[in-house]
Short mmCIF file of C-alpha atoms in Angstrom, two decimals:
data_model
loop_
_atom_site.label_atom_id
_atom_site.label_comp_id
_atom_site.label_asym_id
_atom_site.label_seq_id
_atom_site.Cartn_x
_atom_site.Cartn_y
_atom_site.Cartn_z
CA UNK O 1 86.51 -4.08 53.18
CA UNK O 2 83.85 -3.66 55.94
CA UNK O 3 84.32 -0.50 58.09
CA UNK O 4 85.96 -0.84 61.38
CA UNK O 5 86.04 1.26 64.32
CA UNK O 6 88.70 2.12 67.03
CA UNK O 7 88.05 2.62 70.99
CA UNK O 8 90.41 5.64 71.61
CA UNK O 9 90.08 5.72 75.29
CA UNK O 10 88.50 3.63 78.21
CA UNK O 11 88.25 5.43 81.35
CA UNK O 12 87.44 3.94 84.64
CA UNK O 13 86.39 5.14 87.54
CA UNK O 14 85.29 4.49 91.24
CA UNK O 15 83.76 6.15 94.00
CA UNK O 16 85.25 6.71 97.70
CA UNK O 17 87.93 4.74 99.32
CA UNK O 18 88.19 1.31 99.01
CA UNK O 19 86.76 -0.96 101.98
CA UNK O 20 87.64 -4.64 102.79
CA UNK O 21 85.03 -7.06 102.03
CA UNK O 22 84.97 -8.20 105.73
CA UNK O 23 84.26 -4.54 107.37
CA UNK O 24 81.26 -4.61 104.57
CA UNK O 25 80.05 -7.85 105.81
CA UNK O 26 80.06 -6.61 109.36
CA UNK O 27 78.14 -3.95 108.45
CA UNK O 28 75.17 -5.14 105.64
CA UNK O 29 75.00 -9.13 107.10
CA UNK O 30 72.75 -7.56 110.46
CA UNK O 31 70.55 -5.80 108.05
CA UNK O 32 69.41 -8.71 105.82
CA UNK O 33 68.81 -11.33 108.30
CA UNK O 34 68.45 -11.92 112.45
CA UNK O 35 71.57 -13.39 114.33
CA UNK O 36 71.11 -16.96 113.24
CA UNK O 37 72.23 -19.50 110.69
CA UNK O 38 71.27 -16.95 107.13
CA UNK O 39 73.21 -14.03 108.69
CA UNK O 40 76.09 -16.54 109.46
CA UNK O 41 75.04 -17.89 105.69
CA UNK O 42 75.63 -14.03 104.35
CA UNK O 43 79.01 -13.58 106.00
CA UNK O 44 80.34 -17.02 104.54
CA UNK O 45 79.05 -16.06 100.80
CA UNK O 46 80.91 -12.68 101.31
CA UNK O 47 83.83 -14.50 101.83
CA UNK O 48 83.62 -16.83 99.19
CA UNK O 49 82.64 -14.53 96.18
CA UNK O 50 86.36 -13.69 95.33
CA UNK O 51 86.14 -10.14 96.20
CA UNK O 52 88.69 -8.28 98.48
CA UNK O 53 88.01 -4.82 98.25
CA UNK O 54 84.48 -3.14 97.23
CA UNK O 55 83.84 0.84 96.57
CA UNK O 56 80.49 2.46 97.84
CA UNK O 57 78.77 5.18 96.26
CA UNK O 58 77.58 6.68 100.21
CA UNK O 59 79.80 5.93 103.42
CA UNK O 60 80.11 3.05 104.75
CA UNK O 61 77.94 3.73 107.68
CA UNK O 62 75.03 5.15 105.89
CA UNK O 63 74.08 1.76 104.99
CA UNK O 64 72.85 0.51 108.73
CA UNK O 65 69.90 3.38 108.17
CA UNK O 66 66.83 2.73 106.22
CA UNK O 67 66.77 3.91 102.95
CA UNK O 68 63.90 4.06 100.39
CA UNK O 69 63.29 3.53 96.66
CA UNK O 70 62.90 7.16 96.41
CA UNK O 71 65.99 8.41 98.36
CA UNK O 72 67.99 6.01 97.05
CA UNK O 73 67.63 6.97 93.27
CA UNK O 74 67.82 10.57 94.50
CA UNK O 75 71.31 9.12 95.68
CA UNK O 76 71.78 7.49 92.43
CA UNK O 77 71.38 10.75 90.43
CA UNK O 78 73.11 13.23 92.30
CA UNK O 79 76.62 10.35 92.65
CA UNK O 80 76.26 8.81 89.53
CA UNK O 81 76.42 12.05 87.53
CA UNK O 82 79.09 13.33 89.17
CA UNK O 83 81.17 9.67 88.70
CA UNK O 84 79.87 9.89 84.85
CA UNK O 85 81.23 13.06 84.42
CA UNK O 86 84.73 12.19 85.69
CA UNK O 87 84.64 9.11 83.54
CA UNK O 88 83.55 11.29 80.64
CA UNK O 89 86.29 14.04 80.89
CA UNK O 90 88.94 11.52 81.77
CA UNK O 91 88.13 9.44 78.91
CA UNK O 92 87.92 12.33 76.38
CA UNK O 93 91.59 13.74 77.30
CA UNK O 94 93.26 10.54 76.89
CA UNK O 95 91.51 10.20 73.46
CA UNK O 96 92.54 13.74 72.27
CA UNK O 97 88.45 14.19 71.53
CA UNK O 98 86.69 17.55 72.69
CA UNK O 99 83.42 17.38 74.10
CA UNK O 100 82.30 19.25 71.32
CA UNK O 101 83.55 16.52 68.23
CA UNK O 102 80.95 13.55 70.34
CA UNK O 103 78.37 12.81 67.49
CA UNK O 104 76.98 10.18 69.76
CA UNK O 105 76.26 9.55 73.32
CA UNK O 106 74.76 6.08 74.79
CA UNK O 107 74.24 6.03 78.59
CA UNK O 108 74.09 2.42 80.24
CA UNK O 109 73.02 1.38 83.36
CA UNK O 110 70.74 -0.65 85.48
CA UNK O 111 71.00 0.64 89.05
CA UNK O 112 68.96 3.98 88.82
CA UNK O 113 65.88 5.75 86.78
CA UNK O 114 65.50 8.90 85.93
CA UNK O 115 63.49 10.86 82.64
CA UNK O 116 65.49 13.28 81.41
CA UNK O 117 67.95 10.59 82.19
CA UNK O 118 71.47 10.88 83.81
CA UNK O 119 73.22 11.33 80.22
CA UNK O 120 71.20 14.20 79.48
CA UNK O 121 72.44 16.72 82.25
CA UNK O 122 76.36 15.34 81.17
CA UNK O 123 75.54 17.50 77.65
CA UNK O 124 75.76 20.65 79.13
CA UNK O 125 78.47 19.98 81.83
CA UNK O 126 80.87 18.08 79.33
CA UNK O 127 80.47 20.87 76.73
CA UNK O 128 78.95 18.29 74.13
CA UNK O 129 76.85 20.21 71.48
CA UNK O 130 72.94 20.64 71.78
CA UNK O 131 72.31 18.39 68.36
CA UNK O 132 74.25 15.24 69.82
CA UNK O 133 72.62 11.74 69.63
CA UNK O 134 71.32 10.64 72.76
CA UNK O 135 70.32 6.89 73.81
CA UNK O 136 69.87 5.62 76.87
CA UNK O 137 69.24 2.37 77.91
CA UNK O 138 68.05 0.54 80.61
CA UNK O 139 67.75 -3.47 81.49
CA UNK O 140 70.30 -4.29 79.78
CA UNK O 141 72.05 -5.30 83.45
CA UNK O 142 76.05 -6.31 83.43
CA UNK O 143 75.48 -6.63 79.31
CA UNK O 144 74.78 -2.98 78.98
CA UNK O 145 78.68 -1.97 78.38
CA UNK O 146 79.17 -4.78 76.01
CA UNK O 147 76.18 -4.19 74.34
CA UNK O 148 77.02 -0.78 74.16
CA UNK O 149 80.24 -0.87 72.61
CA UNK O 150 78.73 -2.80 70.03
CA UNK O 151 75.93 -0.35 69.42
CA UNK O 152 78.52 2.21 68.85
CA UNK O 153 80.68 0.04 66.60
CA UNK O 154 77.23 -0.48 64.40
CA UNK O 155 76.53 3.13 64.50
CA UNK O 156 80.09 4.34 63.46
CA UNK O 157 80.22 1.63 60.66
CA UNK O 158 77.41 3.81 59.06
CA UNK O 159 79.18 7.09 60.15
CA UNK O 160 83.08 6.84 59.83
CA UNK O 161 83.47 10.49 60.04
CA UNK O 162 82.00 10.50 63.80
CA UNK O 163 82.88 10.54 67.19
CA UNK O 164 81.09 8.40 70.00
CA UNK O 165 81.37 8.25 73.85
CA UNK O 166 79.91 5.39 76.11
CA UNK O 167 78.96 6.37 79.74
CA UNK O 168 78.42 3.46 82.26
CA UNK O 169 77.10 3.97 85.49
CA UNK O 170 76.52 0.98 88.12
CA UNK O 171 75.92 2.31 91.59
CA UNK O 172 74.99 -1.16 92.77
CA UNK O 173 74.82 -1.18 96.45
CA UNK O 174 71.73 1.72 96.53
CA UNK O 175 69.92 -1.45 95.66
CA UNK O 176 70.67 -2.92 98.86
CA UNK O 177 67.45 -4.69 100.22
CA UNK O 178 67.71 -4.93 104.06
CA UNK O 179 65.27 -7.59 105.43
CA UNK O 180 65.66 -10.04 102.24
CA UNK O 181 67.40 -13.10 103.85
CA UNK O 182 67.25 -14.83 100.13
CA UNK O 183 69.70 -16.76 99.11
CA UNK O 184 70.18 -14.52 96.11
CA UNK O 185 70.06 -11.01 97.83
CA UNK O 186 73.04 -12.44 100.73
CA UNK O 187 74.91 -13.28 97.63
CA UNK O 188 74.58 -10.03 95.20
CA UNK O 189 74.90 -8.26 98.78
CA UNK O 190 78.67 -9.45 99.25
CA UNK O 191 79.19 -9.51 95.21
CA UNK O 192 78.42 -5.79 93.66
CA UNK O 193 80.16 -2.45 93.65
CA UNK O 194 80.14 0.45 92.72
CA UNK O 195 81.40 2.42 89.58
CA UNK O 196 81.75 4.02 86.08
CA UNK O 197 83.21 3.87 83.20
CA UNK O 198 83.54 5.98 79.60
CA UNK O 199 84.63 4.81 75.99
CA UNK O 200 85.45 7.42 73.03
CA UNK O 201 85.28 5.14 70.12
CA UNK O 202 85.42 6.38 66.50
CA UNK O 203 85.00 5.89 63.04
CA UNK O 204 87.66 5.14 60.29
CA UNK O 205 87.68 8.53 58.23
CA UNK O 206 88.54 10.30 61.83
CA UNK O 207 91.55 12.02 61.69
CA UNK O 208 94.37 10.23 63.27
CA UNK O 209 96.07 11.65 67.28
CA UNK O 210 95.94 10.07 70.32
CA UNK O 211 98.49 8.64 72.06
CA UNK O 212 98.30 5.05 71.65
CA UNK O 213 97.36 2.47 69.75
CA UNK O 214 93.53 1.82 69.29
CA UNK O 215 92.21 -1.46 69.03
CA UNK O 216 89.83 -1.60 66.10
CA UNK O 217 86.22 -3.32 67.02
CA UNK O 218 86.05 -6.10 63.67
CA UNK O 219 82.48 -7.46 65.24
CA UNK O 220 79.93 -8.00 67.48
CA UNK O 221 77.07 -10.63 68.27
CA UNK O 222 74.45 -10.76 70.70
CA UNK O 223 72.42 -14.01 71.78
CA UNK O 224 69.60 -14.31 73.74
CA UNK O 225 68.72 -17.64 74.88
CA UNK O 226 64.74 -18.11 75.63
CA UNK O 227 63.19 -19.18 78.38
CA UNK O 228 65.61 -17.43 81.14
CA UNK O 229 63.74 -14.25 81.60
CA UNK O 230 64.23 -15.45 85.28
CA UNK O 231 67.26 -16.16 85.64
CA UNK O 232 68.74 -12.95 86.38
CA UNK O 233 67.72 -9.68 86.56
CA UNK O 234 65.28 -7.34 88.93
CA UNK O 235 62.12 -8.10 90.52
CA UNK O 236 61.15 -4.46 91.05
CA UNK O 237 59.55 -3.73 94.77
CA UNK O 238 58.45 -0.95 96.58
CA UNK O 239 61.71 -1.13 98.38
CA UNK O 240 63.24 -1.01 95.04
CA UNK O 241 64.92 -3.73 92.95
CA UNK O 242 65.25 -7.10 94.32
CA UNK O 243 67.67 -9.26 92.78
CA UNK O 244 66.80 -12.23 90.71
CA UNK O 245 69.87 -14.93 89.80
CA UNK O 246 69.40 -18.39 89.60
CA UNK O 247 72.14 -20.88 90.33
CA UNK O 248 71.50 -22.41 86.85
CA UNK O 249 73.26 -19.41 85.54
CA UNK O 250 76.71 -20.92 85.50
CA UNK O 251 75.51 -24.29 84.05
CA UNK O 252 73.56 -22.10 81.21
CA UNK O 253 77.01 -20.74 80.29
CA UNK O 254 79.01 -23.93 79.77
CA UNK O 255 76.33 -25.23 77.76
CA UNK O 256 76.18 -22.70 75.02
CA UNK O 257 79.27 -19.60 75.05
CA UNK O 258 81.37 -21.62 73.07
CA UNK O 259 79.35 -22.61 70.51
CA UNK O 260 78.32 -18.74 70.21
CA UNK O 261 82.16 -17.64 70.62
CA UNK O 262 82.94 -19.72 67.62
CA UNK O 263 79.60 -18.56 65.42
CA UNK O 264 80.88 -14.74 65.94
CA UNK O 265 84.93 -15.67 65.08
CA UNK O 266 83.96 -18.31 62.30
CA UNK O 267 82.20 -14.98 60.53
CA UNK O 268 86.00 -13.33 60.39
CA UNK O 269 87.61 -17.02 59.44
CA UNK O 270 88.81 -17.47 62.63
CA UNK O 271 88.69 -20.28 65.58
CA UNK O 272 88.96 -19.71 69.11
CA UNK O 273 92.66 -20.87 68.99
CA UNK O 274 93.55 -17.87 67.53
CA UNK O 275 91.74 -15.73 70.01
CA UNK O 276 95.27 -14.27 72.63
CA UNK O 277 93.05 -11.70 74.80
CA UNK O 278 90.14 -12.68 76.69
CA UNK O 279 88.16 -9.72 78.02
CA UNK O 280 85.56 -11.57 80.28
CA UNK O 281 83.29 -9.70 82.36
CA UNK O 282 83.60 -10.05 86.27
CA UNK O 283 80.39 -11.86 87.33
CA UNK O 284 81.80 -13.47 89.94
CA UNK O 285 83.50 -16.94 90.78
CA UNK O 286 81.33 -19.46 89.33
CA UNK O 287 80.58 -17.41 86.21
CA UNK O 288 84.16 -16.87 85.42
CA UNK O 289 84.78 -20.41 86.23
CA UNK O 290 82.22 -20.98 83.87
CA UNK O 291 83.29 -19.26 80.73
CA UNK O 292 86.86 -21.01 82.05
CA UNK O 293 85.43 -24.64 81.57
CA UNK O 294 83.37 -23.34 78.39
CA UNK O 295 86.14 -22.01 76.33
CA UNK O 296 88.73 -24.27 77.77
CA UNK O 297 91.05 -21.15 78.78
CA UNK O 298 93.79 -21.05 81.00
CA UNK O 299 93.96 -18.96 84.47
CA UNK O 300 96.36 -16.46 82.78
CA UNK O 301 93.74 -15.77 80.34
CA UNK O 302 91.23 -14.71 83.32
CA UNK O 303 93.81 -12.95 85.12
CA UNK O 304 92.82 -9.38 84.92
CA UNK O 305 89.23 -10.68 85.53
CA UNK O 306 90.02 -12.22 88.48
CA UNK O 307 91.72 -8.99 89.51
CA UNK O 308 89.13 -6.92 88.87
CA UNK O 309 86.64 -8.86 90.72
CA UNK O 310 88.85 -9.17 93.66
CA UNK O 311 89.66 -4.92 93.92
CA UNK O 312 86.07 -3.59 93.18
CA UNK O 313 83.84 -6.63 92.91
CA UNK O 314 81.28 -7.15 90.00
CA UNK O 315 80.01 -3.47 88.62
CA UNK O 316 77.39 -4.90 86.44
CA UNK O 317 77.47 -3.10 82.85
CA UNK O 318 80.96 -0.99 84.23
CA UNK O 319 82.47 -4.34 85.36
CA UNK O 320 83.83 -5.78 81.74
CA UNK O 321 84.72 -1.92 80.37
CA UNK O 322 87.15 -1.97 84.09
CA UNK O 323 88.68 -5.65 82.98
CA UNK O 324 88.82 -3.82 78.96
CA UNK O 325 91.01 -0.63 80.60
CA UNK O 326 93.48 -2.69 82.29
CA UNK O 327 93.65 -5.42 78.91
CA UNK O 328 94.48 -2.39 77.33
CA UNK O 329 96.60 -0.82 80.06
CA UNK O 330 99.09 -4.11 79.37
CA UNK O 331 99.44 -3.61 76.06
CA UNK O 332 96.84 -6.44 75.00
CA UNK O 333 95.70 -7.18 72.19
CA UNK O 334 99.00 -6.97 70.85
CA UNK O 335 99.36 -5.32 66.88
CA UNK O 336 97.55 -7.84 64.96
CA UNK O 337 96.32 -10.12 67.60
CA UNK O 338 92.73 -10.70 68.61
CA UNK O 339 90.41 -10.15 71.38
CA UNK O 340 87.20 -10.91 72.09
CA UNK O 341 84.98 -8.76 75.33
CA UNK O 342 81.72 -10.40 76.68
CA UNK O 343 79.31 -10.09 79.14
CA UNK O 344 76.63 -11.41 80.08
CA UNK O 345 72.75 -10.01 81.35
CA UNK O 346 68.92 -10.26 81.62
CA UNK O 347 67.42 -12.21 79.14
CA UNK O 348 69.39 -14.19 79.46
CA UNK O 349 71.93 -12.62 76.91
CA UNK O 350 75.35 -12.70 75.85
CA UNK O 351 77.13 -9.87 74.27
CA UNK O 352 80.24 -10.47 72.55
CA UNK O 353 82.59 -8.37 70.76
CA UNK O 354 85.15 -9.21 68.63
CA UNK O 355 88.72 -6.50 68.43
CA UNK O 356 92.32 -6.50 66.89
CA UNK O 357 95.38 -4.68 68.27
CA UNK O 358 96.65 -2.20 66.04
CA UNK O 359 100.20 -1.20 66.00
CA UNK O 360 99.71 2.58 64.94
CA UNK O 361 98.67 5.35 67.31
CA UNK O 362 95.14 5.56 68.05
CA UNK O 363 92.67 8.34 66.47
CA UNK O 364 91.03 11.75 67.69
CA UNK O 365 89.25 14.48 66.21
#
């Protein structure tokens, strides 16, 4: 039988208090457009993107003065270490894993640069040991947790004695660009928050602990469809990145999830029928209704998606790890039963993975 591997722990986290969507709007909608019909336009897409409640990496009040490419990723390093490292340490106590036992690290996110990058100062303040695997990635947008679980399932299929920890970091509104009355930029402007999130996932010859049951990841499957390298993603400025999303993004999705839902199940002998947990990253209304439509699921199915939109809005690669702690958080998937997690990036590309609930307690080193 093909090695599995377990996620231990999924830790979430979020910066600051939480502010209404409509004290953000009164804030941001003067500084992408002049009093007139597209800052009127702004304030109405606010309202509409199914978000209630947003969390900011800087007060709320910084945002009405300029801020530059430069500062901002200054910003971007000094919060989104510190929010790493609480979503490292928080993740690693619930799994029973010391820093010390992490074979692996893999660092996700699309909202800030840096070389050394973010995950390399964690190694020293997490206690990890000097000879740990590092890999970074960037551009792999609201994919990048997906995409990294399933990196770390691939990696501990090879290594079932070790230990592996997935950082995300999405600090989404130091990409603000003020004077961009686009469509696109008053939509991502009233859509995105900010936030982390860690995963301890390990292999199968790790020693049981823990405290709960851990899900076992059976598969994965990525698809990239051509021809969409503009659909979504960053059109880099000297102002910093500049959202790209195309309105043909939802439409893309109906067309062609299912038939790559049921290529990744059919592998394990199963059909979407038999699927009980959705885990659906929070893109936002019309891509949720999307993978709705696609898959022919019910509202309860998108439930904790919907949620999780509404609370913190879309976190990009942190968003679907935040709808995977609360699945998990409700007991789903229960012992035996299947889930499958996606997201969805630049490319444009779909990341799937494929779990089962477990009805032991979960592992630790």
């Amino acid at each position: 039988m093909r090695s599995m591997s377990r996620v231990l722990a999924v830790a979430p986290v979020l910066p600051g208090p939480a502010h209404p969507q409509g004290r953000i709007a009164e804030v941001v909608a003067p500084l992408l457009a002049p009093a007139g019909p597209r800052r009127e336009l702004a304030r109405r897409l606010h309202a509409a993107a199914g978000v209630r409640t947003r969390h900011l990496a800087l007060p709320l009040g910084d945002y009405a003065q300029p801020i530059g490419f430069a500062e901002a990723n200054a910003h971007f390093a000094r919060e989104g270490a510190a929010l790493a490292e609480r979503a490292c340490r928080d993740a690693l106590e619930a799994a029973g894993v010391r820093p010390v036992d992490v074979d692996l690290l893999f660092f996700t996110s699309v909202t800030g640069v840096g070389a050394p990058s973010l995950d390399a100062g964690l190694v020293g303040r997490l206690g990890l040991r000097p000879d740990v695997r590092r890999l970074p990635s960037f551009g792999l947008g609201c994919a990048g947790g997906a995409a990294g679980l399933a990196h770390l399932h691939e990696h501990l299929v090879g290594h079932p004695d070790q230990v592996a920890l997935l950082v995300s970091v999405e600090l989404c509104s130091l990409t603000l660009q003020r004077g961009d009355g686009s469509t696109a930029n008053l939509l991502s402007s009233g859509l995105f928050g900010d936030g982390a999130s860690a995963v301890v996932v390990a292999g199968d010859d790790v020693a049981a602990g823990g405290a709960r049951p851990a899900p076992e990841v059976v598969g994965t499957r990525s698809r990239l469809y051509p021809g969409t390298e503009r659909y979504l993603g960053w059109e880099v400025r000297d102002t910093g990145f500049g959202i790209v999303l195309s309105a043909e993004l939802p439409q893309l999705l109906r067309a062609h999830l299912a038939g790559d839902v049921k290529d990744l199940l059919a592998h394990h002998g199963l059909e979407p029928g038999d699927v009980g947990t959705w885990v659906v990253h929070a893109g936002g209304p019309k891509i949720v209704d999307a993978v709705r439509d696609a898959l022919d699921l019910t509202e309860d199915a998108l439930a904790r998606t919907r949620a999780t939109l509404a609370a913190q809005g879309n976190l990009s690669s942190s968003s679907v790890l935040h709808v995977l702690a609360a699945t998990l958080d409700d007991g789903a998937p229960p012992p035996g039963g299947w889930a499958v997690l996606m997201a969805f990036g630049p490319g444009v590309a779909v990341e799937l993975v494929l779990l089962r609930g477990r009805d032991e307690p979960g592992v630790g080193a």
